[in-house]
mmCIF file of C-alpha atoms and ligand atoms in Angstrom:
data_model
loop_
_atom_site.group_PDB
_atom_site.id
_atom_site.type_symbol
_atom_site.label_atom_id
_atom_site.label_comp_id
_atom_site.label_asym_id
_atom_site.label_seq_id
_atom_site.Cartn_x
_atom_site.Cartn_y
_atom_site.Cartn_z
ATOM 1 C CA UNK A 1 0.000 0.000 0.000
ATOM 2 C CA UNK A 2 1.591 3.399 -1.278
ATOM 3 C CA UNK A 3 0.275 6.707 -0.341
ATOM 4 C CA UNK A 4 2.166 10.009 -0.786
ATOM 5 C CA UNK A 5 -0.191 11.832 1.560
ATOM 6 C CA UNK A 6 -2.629 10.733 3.357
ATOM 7 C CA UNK A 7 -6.301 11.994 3.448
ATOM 8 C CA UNK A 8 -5.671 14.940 5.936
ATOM 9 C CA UNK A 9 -2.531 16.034 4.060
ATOM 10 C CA UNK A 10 0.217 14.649 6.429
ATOM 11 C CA UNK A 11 3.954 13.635 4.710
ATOM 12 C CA UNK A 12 4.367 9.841 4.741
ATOM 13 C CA UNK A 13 7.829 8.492 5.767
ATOM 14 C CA UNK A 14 9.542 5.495 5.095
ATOM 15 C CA UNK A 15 9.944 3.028 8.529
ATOM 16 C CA UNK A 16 10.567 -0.294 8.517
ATOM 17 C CA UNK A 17 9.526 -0.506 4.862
ATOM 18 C CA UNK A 18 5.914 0.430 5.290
ATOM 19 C CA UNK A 19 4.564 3.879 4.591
ATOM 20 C CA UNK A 20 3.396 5.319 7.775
ATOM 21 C CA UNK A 21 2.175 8.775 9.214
ATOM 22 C CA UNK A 22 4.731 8.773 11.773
ATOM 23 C CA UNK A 23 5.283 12.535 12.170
ATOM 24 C CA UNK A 24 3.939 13.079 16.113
ATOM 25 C CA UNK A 25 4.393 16.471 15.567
ATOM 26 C CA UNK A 26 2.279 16.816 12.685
ATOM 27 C CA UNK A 27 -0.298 15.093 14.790
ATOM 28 C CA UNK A 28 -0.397 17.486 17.359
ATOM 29 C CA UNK A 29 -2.986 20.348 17.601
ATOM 30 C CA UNK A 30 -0.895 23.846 17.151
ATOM 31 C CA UNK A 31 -2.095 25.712 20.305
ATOM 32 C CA UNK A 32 -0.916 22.790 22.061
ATOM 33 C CA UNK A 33 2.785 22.547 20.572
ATOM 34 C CA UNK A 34 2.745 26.623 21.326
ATOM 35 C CA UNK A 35 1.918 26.203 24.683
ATOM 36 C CA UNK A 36 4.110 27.188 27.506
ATOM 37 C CA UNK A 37 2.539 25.260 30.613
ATOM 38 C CA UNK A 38 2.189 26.096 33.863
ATOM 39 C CA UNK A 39 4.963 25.498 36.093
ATOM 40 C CA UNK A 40 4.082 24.498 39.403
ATOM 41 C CA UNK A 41 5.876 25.051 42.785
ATOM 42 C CA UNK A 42 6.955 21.620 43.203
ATOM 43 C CA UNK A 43 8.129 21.406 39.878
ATOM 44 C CA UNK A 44 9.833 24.070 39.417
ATOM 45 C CA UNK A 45 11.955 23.235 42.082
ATOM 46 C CA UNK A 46 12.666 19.344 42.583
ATOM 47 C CA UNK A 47 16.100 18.946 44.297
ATOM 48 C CA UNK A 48 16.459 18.681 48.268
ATOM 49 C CA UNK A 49 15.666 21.696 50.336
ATOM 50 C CA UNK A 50 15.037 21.718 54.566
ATOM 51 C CA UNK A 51 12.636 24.394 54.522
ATOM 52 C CA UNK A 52 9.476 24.837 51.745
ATOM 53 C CA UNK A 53 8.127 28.327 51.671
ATOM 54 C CA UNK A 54 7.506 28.481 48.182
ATOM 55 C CA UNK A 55 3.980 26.834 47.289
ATOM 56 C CA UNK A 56 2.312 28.341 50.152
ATOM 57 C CA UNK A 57 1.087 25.542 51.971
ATOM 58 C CA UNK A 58 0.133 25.308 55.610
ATOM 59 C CA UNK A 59 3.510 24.586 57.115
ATOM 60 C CA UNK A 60 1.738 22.993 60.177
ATOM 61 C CA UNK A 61 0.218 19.754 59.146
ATOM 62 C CA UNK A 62 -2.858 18.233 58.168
ATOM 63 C CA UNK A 63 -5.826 17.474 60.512
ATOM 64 C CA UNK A 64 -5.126 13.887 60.111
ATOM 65 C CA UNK A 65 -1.681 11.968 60.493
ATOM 66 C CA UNK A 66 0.427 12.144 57.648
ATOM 67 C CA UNK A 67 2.123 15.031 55.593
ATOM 68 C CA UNK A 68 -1.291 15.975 53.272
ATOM 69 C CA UNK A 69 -0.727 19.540 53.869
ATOM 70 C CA UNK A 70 2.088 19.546 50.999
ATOM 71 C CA UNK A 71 1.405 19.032 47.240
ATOM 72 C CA UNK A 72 2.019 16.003 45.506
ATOM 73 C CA UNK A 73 4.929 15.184 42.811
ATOM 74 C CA UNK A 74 3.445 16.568 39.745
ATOM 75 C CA UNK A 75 5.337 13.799 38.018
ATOM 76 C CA UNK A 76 5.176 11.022 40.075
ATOM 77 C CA UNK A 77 8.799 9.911 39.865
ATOM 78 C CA UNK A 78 8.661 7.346 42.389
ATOM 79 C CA UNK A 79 5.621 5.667 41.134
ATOM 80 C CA UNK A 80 6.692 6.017 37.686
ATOM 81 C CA UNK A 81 10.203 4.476 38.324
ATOM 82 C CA UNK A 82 8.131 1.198 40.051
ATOM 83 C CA UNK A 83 6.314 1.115 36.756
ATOM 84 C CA UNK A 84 9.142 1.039 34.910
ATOM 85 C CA UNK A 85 11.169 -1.584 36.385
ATOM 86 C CA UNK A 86 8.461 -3.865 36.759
ATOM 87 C CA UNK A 87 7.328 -3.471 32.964
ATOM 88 C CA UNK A 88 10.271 -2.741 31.445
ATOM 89 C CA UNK A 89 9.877 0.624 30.025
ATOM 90 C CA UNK A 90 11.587 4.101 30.381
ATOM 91 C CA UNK A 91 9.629 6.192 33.283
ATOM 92 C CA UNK A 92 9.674 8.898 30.598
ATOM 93 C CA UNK A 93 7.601 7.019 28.348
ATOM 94 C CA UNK A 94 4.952 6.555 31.050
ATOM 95 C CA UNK A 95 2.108 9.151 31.686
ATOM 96 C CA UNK A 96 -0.291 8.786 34.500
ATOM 97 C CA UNK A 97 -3.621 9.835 34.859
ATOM 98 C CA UNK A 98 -6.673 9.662 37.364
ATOM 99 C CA UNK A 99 -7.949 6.425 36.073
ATOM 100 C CA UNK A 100 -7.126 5.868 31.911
ATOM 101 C CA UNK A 101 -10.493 8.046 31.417
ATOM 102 C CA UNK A 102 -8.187 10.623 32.060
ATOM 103 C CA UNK A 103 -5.383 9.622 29.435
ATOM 104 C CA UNK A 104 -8.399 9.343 27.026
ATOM 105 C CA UNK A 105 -9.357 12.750 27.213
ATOM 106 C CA UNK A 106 -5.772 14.382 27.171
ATOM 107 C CA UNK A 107 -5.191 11.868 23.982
ATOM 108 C CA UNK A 108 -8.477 13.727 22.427
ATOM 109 C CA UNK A 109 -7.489 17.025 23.574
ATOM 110 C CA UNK A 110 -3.790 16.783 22.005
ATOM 111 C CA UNK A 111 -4.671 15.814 18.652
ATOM 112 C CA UNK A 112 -8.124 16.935 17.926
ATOM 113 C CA UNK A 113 -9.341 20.363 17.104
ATOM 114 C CA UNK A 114 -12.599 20.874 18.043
ATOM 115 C CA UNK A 115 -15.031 20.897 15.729
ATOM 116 C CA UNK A 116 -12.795 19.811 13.098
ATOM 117 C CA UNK A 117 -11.074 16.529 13.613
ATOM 118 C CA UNK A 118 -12.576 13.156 13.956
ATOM 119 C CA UNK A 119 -11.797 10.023 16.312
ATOM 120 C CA UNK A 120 -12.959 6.479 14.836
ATOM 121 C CA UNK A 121 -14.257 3.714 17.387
ATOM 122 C CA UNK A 122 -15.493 0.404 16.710
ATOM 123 C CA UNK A 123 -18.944 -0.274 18.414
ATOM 124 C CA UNK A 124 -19.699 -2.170 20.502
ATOM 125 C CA UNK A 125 -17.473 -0.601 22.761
ATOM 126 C CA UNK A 126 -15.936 1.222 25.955
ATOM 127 C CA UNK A 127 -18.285 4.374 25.588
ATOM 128 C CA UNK A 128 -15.831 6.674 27.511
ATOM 129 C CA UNK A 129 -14.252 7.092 24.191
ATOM 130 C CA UNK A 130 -17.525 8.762 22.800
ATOM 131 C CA UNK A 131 -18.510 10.694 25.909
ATOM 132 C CA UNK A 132 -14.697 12.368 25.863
ATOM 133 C CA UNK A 133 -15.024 12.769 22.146
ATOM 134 C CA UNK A 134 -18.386 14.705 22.484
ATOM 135 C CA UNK A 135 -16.971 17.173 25.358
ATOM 136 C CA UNK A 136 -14.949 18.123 23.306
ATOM 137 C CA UNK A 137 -16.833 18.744 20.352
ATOM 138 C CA UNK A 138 -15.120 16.156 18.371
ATOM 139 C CA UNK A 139 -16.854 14.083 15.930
ATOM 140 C CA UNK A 140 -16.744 10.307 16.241
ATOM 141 C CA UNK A 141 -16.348 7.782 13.336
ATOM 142 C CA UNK A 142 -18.247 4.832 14.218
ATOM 143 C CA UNK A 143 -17.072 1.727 12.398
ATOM 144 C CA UNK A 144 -18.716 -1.245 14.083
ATOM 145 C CA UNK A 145 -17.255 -4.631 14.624
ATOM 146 C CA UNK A 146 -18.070 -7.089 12.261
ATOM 147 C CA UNK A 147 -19.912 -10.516 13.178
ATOM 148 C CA UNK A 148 -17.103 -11.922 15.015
ATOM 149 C CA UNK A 149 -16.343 -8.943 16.896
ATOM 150 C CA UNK A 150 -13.411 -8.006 14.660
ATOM 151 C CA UNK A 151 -12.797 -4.319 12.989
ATOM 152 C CA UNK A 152 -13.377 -3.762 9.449
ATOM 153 C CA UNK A 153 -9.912 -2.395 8.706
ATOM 154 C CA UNK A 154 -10.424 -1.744 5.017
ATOM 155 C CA UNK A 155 -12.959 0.488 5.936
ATOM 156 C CA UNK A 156 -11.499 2.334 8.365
ATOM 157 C CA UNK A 157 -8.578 3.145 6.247
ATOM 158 C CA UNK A 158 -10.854 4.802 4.115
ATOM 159 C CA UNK A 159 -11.235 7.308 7.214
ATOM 160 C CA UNK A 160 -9.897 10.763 7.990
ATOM 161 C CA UNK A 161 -9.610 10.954 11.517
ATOM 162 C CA UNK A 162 -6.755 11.540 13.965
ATOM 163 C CA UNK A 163 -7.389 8.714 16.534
ATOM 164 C CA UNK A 164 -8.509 5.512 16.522
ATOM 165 C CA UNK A 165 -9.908 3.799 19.498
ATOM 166 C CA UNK A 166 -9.087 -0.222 19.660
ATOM 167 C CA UNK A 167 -9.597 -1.968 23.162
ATOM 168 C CA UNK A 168 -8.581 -5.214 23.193
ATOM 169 C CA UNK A 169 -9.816 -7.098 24.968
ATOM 170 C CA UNK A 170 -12.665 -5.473 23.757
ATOM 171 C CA UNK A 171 -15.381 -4.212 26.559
ATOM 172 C CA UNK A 172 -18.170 -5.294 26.102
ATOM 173 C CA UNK A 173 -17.778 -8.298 23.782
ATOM 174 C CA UNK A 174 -14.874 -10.023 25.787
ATOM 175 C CA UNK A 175 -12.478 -10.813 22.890
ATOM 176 C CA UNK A 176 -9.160 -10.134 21.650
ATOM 177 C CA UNK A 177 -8.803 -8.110 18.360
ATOM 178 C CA UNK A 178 -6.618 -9.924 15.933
ATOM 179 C CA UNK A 179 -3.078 -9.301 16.045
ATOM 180 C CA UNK A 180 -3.224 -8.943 12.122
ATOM 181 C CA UNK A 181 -6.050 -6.283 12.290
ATOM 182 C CA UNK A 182 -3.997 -4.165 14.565
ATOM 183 C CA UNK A 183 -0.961 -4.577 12.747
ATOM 184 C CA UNK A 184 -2.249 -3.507 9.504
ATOM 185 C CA UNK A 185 -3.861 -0.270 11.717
ATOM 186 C CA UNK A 186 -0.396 0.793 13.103
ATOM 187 C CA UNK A 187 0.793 0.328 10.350
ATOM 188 C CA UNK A 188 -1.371 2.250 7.600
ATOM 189 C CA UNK A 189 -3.530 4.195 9.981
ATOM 190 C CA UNK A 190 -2.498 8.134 9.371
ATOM 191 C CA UNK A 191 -3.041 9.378 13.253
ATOM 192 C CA UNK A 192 -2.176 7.782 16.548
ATOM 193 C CA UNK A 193 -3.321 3.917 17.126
ATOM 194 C CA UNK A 194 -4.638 3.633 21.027
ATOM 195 C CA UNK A 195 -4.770 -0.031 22.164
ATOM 196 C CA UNK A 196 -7.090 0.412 25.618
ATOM 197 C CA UNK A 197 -5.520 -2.827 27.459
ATOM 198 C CA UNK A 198 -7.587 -2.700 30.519
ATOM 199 C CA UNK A 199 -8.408 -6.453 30.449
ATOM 200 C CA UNK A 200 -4.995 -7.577 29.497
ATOM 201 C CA UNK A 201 -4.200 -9.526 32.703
ATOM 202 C CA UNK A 202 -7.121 -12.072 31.502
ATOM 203 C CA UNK A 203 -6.237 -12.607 28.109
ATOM 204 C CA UNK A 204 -3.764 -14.551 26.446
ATOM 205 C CA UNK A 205 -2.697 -11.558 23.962
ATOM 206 C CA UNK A 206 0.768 -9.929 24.284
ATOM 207 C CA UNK A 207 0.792 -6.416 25.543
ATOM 208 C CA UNK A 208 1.728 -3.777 22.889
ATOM 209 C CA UNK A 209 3.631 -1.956 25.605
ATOM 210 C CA UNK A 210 6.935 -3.981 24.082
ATOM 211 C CA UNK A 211 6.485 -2.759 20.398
ATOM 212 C CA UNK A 212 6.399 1.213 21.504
ATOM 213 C CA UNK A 213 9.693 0.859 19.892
ATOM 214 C CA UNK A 214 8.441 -0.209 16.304
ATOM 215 C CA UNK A 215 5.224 2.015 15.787
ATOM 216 C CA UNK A 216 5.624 5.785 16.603
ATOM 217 C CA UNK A 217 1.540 6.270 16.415
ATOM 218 C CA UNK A 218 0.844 3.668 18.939
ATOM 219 C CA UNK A 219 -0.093 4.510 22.899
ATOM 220 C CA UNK A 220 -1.045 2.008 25.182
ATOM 221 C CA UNK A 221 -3.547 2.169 27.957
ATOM 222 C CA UNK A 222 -3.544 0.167 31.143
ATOM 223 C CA UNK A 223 -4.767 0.654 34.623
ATOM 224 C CA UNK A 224 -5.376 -0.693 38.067
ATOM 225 C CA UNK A 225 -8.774 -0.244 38.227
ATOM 226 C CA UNK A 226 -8.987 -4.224 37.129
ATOM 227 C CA UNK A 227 -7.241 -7.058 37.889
ATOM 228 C CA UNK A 228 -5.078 -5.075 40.207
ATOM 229 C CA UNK A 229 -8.182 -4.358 42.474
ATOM 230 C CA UNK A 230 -7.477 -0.768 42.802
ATOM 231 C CA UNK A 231 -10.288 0.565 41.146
ATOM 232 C CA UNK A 232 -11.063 2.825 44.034
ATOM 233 C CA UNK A 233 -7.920 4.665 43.781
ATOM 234 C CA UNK A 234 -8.186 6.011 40.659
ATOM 235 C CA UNK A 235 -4.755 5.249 38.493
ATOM 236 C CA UNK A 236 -4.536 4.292 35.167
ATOM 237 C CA UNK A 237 -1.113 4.480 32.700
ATOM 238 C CA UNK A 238 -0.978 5.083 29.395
ATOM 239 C CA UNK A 239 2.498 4.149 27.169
ATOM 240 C CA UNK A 240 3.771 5.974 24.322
ATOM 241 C CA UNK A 241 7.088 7.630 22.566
ATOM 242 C CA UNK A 242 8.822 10.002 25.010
ATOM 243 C CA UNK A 243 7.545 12.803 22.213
ATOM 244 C CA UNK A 244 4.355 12.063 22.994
ATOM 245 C CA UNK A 245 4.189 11.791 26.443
ATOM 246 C CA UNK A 246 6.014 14.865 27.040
ATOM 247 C CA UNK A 247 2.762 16.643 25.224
ATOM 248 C CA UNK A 248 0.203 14.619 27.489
ATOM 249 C CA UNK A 249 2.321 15.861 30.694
ATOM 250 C CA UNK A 250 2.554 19.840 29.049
ATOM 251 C CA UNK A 251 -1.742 19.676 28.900
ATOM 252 C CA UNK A 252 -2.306 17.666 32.650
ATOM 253 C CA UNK A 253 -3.651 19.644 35.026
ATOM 254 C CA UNK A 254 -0.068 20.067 37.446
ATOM 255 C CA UNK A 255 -1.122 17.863 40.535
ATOM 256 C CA UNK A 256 -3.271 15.116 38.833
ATOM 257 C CA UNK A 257 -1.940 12.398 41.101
ATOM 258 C CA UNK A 258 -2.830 13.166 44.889
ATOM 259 C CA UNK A 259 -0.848 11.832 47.801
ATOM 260 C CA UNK A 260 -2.374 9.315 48.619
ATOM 261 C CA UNK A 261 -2.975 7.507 45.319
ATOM 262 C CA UNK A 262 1.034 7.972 44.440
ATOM 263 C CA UNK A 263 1.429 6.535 48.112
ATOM 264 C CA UNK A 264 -0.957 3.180 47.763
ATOM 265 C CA UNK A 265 -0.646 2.217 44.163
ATOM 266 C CA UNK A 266 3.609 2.215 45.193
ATOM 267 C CA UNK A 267 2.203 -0.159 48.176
ATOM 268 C CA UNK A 268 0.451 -2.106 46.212
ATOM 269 C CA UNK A 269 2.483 -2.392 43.198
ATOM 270 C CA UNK A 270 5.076 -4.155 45.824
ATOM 271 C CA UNK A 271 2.325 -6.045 46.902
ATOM 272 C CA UNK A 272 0.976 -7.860 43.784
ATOM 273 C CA UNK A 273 0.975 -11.568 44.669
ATOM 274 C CA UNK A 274 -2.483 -11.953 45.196
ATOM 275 C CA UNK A 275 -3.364 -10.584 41.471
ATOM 276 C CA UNK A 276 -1.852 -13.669 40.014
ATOM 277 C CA UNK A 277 -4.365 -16.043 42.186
ATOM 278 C CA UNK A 278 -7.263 -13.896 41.185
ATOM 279 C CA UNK A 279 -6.862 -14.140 37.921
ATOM 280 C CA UNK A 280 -6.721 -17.315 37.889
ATOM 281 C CA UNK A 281 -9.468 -18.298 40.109
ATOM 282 C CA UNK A 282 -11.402 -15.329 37.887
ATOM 283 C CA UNK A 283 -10.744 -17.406 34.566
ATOM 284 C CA UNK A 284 -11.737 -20.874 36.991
ATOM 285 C CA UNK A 285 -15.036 -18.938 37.717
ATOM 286 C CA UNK A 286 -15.906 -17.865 34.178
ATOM 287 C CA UNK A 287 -15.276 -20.979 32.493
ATOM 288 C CA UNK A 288 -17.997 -22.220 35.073
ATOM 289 C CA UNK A 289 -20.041 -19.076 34.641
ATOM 290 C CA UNK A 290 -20.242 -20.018 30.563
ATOM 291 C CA UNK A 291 -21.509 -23.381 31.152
ATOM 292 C CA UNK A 292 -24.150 -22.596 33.783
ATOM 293 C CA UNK A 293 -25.591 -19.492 31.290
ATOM 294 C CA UNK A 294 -24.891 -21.829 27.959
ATOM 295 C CA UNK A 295 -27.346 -24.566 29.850
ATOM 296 C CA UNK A 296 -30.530 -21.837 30.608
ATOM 297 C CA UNK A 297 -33.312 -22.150 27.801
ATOM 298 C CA UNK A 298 -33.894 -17.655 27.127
ATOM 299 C CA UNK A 299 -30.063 -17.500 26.820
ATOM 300 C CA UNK A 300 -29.296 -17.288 22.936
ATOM 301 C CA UNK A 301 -25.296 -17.123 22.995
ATOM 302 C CA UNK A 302 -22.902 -16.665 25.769
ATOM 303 C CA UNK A 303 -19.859 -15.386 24.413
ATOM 304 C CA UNK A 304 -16.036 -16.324 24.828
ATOM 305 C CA UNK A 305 -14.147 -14.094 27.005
ATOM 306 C CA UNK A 306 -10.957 -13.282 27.424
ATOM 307 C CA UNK A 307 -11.900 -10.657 30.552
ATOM 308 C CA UNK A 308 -13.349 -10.526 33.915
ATOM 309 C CA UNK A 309 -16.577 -10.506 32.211
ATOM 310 C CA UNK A 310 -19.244 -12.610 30.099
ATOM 311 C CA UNK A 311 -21.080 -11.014 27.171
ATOM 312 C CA UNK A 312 -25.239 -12.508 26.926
ATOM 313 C CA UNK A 313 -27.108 -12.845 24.324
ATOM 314 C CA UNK A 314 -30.420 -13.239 25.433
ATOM 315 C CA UNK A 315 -34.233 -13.189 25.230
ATOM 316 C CA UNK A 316 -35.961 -9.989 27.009
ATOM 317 C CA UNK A 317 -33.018 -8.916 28.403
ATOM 318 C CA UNK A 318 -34.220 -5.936 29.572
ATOM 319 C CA UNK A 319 -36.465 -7.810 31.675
ATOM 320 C CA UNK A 320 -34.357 -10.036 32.923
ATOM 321 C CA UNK A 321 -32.130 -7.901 33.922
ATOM 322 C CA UNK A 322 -34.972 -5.941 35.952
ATOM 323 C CA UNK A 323 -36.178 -9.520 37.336
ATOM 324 C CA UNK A 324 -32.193 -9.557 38.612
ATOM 325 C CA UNK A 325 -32.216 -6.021 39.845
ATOM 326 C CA UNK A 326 -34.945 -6.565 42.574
ATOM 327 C CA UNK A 327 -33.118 -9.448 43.724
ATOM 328 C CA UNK A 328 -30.369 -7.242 44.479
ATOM 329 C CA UNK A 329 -27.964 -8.293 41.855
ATOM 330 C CA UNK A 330 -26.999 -5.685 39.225
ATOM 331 C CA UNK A 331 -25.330 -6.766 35.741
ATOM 332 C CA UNK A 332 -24.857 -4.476 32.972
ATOM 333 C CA UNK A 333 -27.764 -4.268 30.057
ATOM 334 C CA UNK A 334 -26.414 -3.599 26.459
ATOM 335 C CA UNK A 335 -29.456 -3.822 24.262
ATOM 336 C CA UNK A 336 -30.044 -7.236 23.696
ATOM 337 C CA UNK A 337 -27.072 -8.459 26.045
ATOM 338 C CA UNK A 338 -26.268 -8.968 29.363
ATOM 339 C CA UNK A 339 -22.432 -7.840 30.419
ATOM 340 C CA UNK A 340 -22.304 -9.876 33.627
ATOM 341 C CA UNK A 341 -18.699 -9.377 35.786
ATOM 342 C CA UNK A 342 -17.456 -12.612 36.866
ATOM 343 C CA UNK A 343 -18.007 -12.506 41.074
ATOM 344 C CA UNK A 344 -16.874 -14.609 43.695
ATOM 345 C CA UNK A 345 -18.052 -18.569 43.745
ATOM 346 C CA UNK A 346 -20.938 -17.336 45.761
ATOM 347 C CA UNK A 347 -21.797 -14.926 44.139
ATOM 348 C CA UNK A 348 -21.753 -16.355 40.449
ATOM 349 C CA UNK A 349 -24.004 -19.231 42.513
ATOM 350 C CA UNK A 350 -26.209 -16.649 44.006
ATOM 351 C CA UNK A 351 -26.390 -14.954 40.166
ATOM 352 C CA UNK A 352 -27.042 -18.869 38.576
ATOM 353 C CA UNK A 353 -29.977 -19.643 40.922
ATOM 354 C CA UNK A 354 -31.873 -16.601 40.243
ATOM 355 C CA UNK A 355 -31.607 -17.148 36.753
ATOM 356 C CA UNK A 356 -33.063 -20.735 37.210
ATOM 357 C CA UNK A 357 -35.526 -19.329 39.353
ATOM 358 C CA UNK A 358 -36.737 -16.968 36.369
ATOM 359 C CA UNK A 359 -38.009 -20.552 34.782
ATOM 360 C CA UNK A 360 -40.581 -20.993 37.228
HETATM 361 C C1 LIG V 401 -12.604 -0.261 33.126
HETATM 362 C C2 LIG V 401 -11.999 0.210 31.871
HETATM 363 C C3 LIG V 401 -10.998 1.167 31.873
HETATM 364 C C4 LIG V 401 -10.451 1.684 33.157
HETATM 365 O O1 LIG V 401 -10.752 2.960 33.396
HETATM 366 P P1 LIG V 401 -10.143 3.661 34.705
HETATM 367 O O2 LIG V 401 -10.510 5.080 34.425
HETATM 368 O O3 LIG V 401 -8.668 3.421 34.675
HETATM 369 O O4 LIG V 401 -10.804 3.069 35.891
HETATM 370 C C5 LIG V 401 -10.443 1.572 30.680
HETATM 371 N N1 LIG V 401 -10.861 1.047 29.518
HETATM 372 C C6 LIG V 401 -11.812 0.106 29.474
HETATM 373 C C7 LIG V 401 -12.201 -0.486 28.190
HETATM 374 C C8 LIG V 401 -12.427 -0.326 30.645
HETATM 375 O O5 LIG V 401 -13.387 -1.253 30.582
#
C-alpha cells in the first residue's frame, strides 16, 4: 500500500519498509505545541531543600496523620520508576492519569481540534471514548465490529480521523482483536493507534507496551482499576514515545496524582501476589459461569471471554435484567445483552440460581 499523503494532508515516511504517518508532531494540535505550561511550585523546584516556603502551603500539618498539607509530585517519579522496572519501560515514556479516562481525554485534547477533527471507534465498545469525544466537540467515526467482533480495517482506512480507538480485549464483547487487524492499523492508519488494554491480565494476547519501539503512532492504555483491584484509587497508565508523552504531561492539570494515590498504588504495586491467584481463580469462575448461562433455555449465545466478564445474548433482556435487579444483583444491560462481571463462587451461585428461578 503506497500513499504520498494521506487523506488529511500529512507527509508519509519510510519506517521499517511500510509507509506510515509517523510525524507526532504533525499530529499534534498547534495551540498545544505553542503552549508554555504552567509550572508548578513543586516542579519548578525538585532537588532537596530543609525548609518549603515556596507553594504556600500550611507549614503545620494536616488534621489527620500524615504530611497531606504539601502538594504532591506533579510527576510522580517514584511511582513512575516502580512502573518502569516492573514493565520494562523508560519512566519517561509513562504518563499517568486519574484512572485511563483521564489519558483518554488528554489523547483527544492533544490531537483533535474541536469541531474539526474526527476520532474512529469500533462499536460495541468502551463508551468513555464517545462521551470524551463529544466534550470536546469532536466528531466520532463509528465503524462497528463485524460478526465476530473483529474491525473492518479496510474500511477504516478509508477514514480521515486523527485517533482511533481499539480496546482489546474489547469491553463489552470479551475478545481479543486480531493481532493482524492491529498490525495492519499501526501500520497504515495516518493518526495515533490507542490499544485500551484494561483487560490484558485475563487474556492470552501480548501487551503492545513492548512494540512502543516499532510504531511511533501507537499509545497504550492500562490501569489498576482491574485485575489489580485498585479501582477505588483512581490510576490508570498510558504508554507511548517520550515525544508524545512529554505533550500529554505539558496539557495535565499540574497535581493530577494526589498523595495518597502515588502513596498506595507504590504499596500495592510491591504487593501484587495476590493478582496472580485472582486471575486465575477469575478465569476458573468464568469458564464455570459459561456453562451454567450456555445450559438456561432464554439464553441465545454466551460469548467467549478473554476478561473478567461474560457477554449474553439473550431473550428480554431488559427484563431479565430488571427480574435480577430486585433481587439485588446488578449486571450491565447492552441492548439485547447482558455484560455480567465474573463474582466470587458465591456470588456467580447466588447470580445462577436466580436465573433458574426466572423458569418458574
Ligand atoms: C474499566 C476500563 C478502563 C479503566 O478505566 P479507569 O478510568 O482506569 O478506571 C479503561 N478502559 C476500558 C475499556 C475499561 O473497561
Amino acid at each position: 500500500m503506497t500513499r504520498g499523503l494521506n487523506n488529511s494532508g500529512i507527509p508519509l515516511r519510510k519506517i521499517n519498509n511500510f509507509q506510515i504517518a509517523m510525524n507526532i508532531e504533525s499530529l499534534i494540535r498547534e495551540n498545544i505545541k505553542a503552549l508554555h505550561s504552567y509550572c508548578s511550585a513543586r516542579h519548578e523546584f525538585s532537588g532537596e531543600a530543609k525548609i518549603f516556603l515556596d507553594a504556600n502551603e500550611n507549614a503545620f500539618g494536616s488534621p489527620i496523620p500524615g504530611n497531606y498539607n504539601r502538594y504532591p509530585d506533579p510527576m510522580q517519579t517514584a511511582l513512575k520508576e516502580k512502573l518502569s522496572t516492573q514493565l520494562s519501560i523508560a519512566s519517561d515514556q509513562v504518563f499517568l492519569g486519574n484512572g485511563s479516562d483521564e489519558a483518554i481525554d488528554i489523547l483527544i485534547r492533544i490531537f483533535c481540534r474541536p469541531a474539526r477533527d474526527k476520532v474512529i471507534i469500533c462499536p460495541p465498545t468502551y463508551g468513555i471514548y464517545e462521551t470524551c469525544a463529544g466534550i470536546n466537540d469532536i466528531a466520532v467515526i463509528k465503524i462497528s465490529l463485524d460478526g465476530s467482533f473483529q474491525p473492518d480495517t479496510d474500511n477504516i482506512l478509508k477514514q480521515s480521523a486523527r485517533l482511533i480507538f481499539i480496546c482489546t480485549p474489547n469491553n463489552p464483547t470479551g475478545n481479543i482483536i486480531d493481532r493482524s487487524k492491529i498490525e495492519l492499523l499501526l501500520k497504515h492508519f495516518p493518526g495515533i493507534v490507542v490499544i485500551d488494554e484494561a483487560y490484558i491480565h485475563y487474556s492470552s494476547q501480548h501487551s503492545y507496551v513492548h512494540e512502543l519501539a516499532i510504531y511511533p503512532n501507537l499509545v497504550v492504555l492500562q490501569t489498576l482499576s482491574k485485575a489489580w483491584g485498585m479501582a477505588g484509587l483512581r490510576l490508570g497508565m498510558a504508554f507511548a514515545s517520550r515525544e508524545l508523552i512529554a505533550y500529554m504531561n505539558k496539557v495535565k492539570h499540574p497535581y493530577n496524582i494526589n498523595t495518597v494515590t502515588q502513596q498506595l498504588a507504590l504499596q500495592a504495586l510491591d504487593n501484587g501476589e495476590s493478582v496472580g491467584i485472582w486471575v486465575n481463580t477469575t478465569k476458573e469462575q468464568r469458564n464455570w459461569l459459561h456453562e451454567q448461562l450456555t445450559s438456561l433455555p432464554f439464553v441465545r449465545k454466551v460469548y467467549p471471554s478473554e476478561t473478567n466478564f461474560i457477554f449474553v445474548e439473550m431473550a428480554n433482556a431488559p427484563v431479565v435484567y430488571q427480574l435480577l435487579l430486585a433481587k439485588g444483583i446488578v449486571t450491565r444491560l447492552r441492548e439485547d445483552h447482558l455484560r455480567i462481571t465474573v463474582g466470587t463462587s458465591v456470588e456467580n451461585h447466588l447470580l445462577i440460581n436466580e436465573l433458574k428461578n426466572l423458569l418458574m
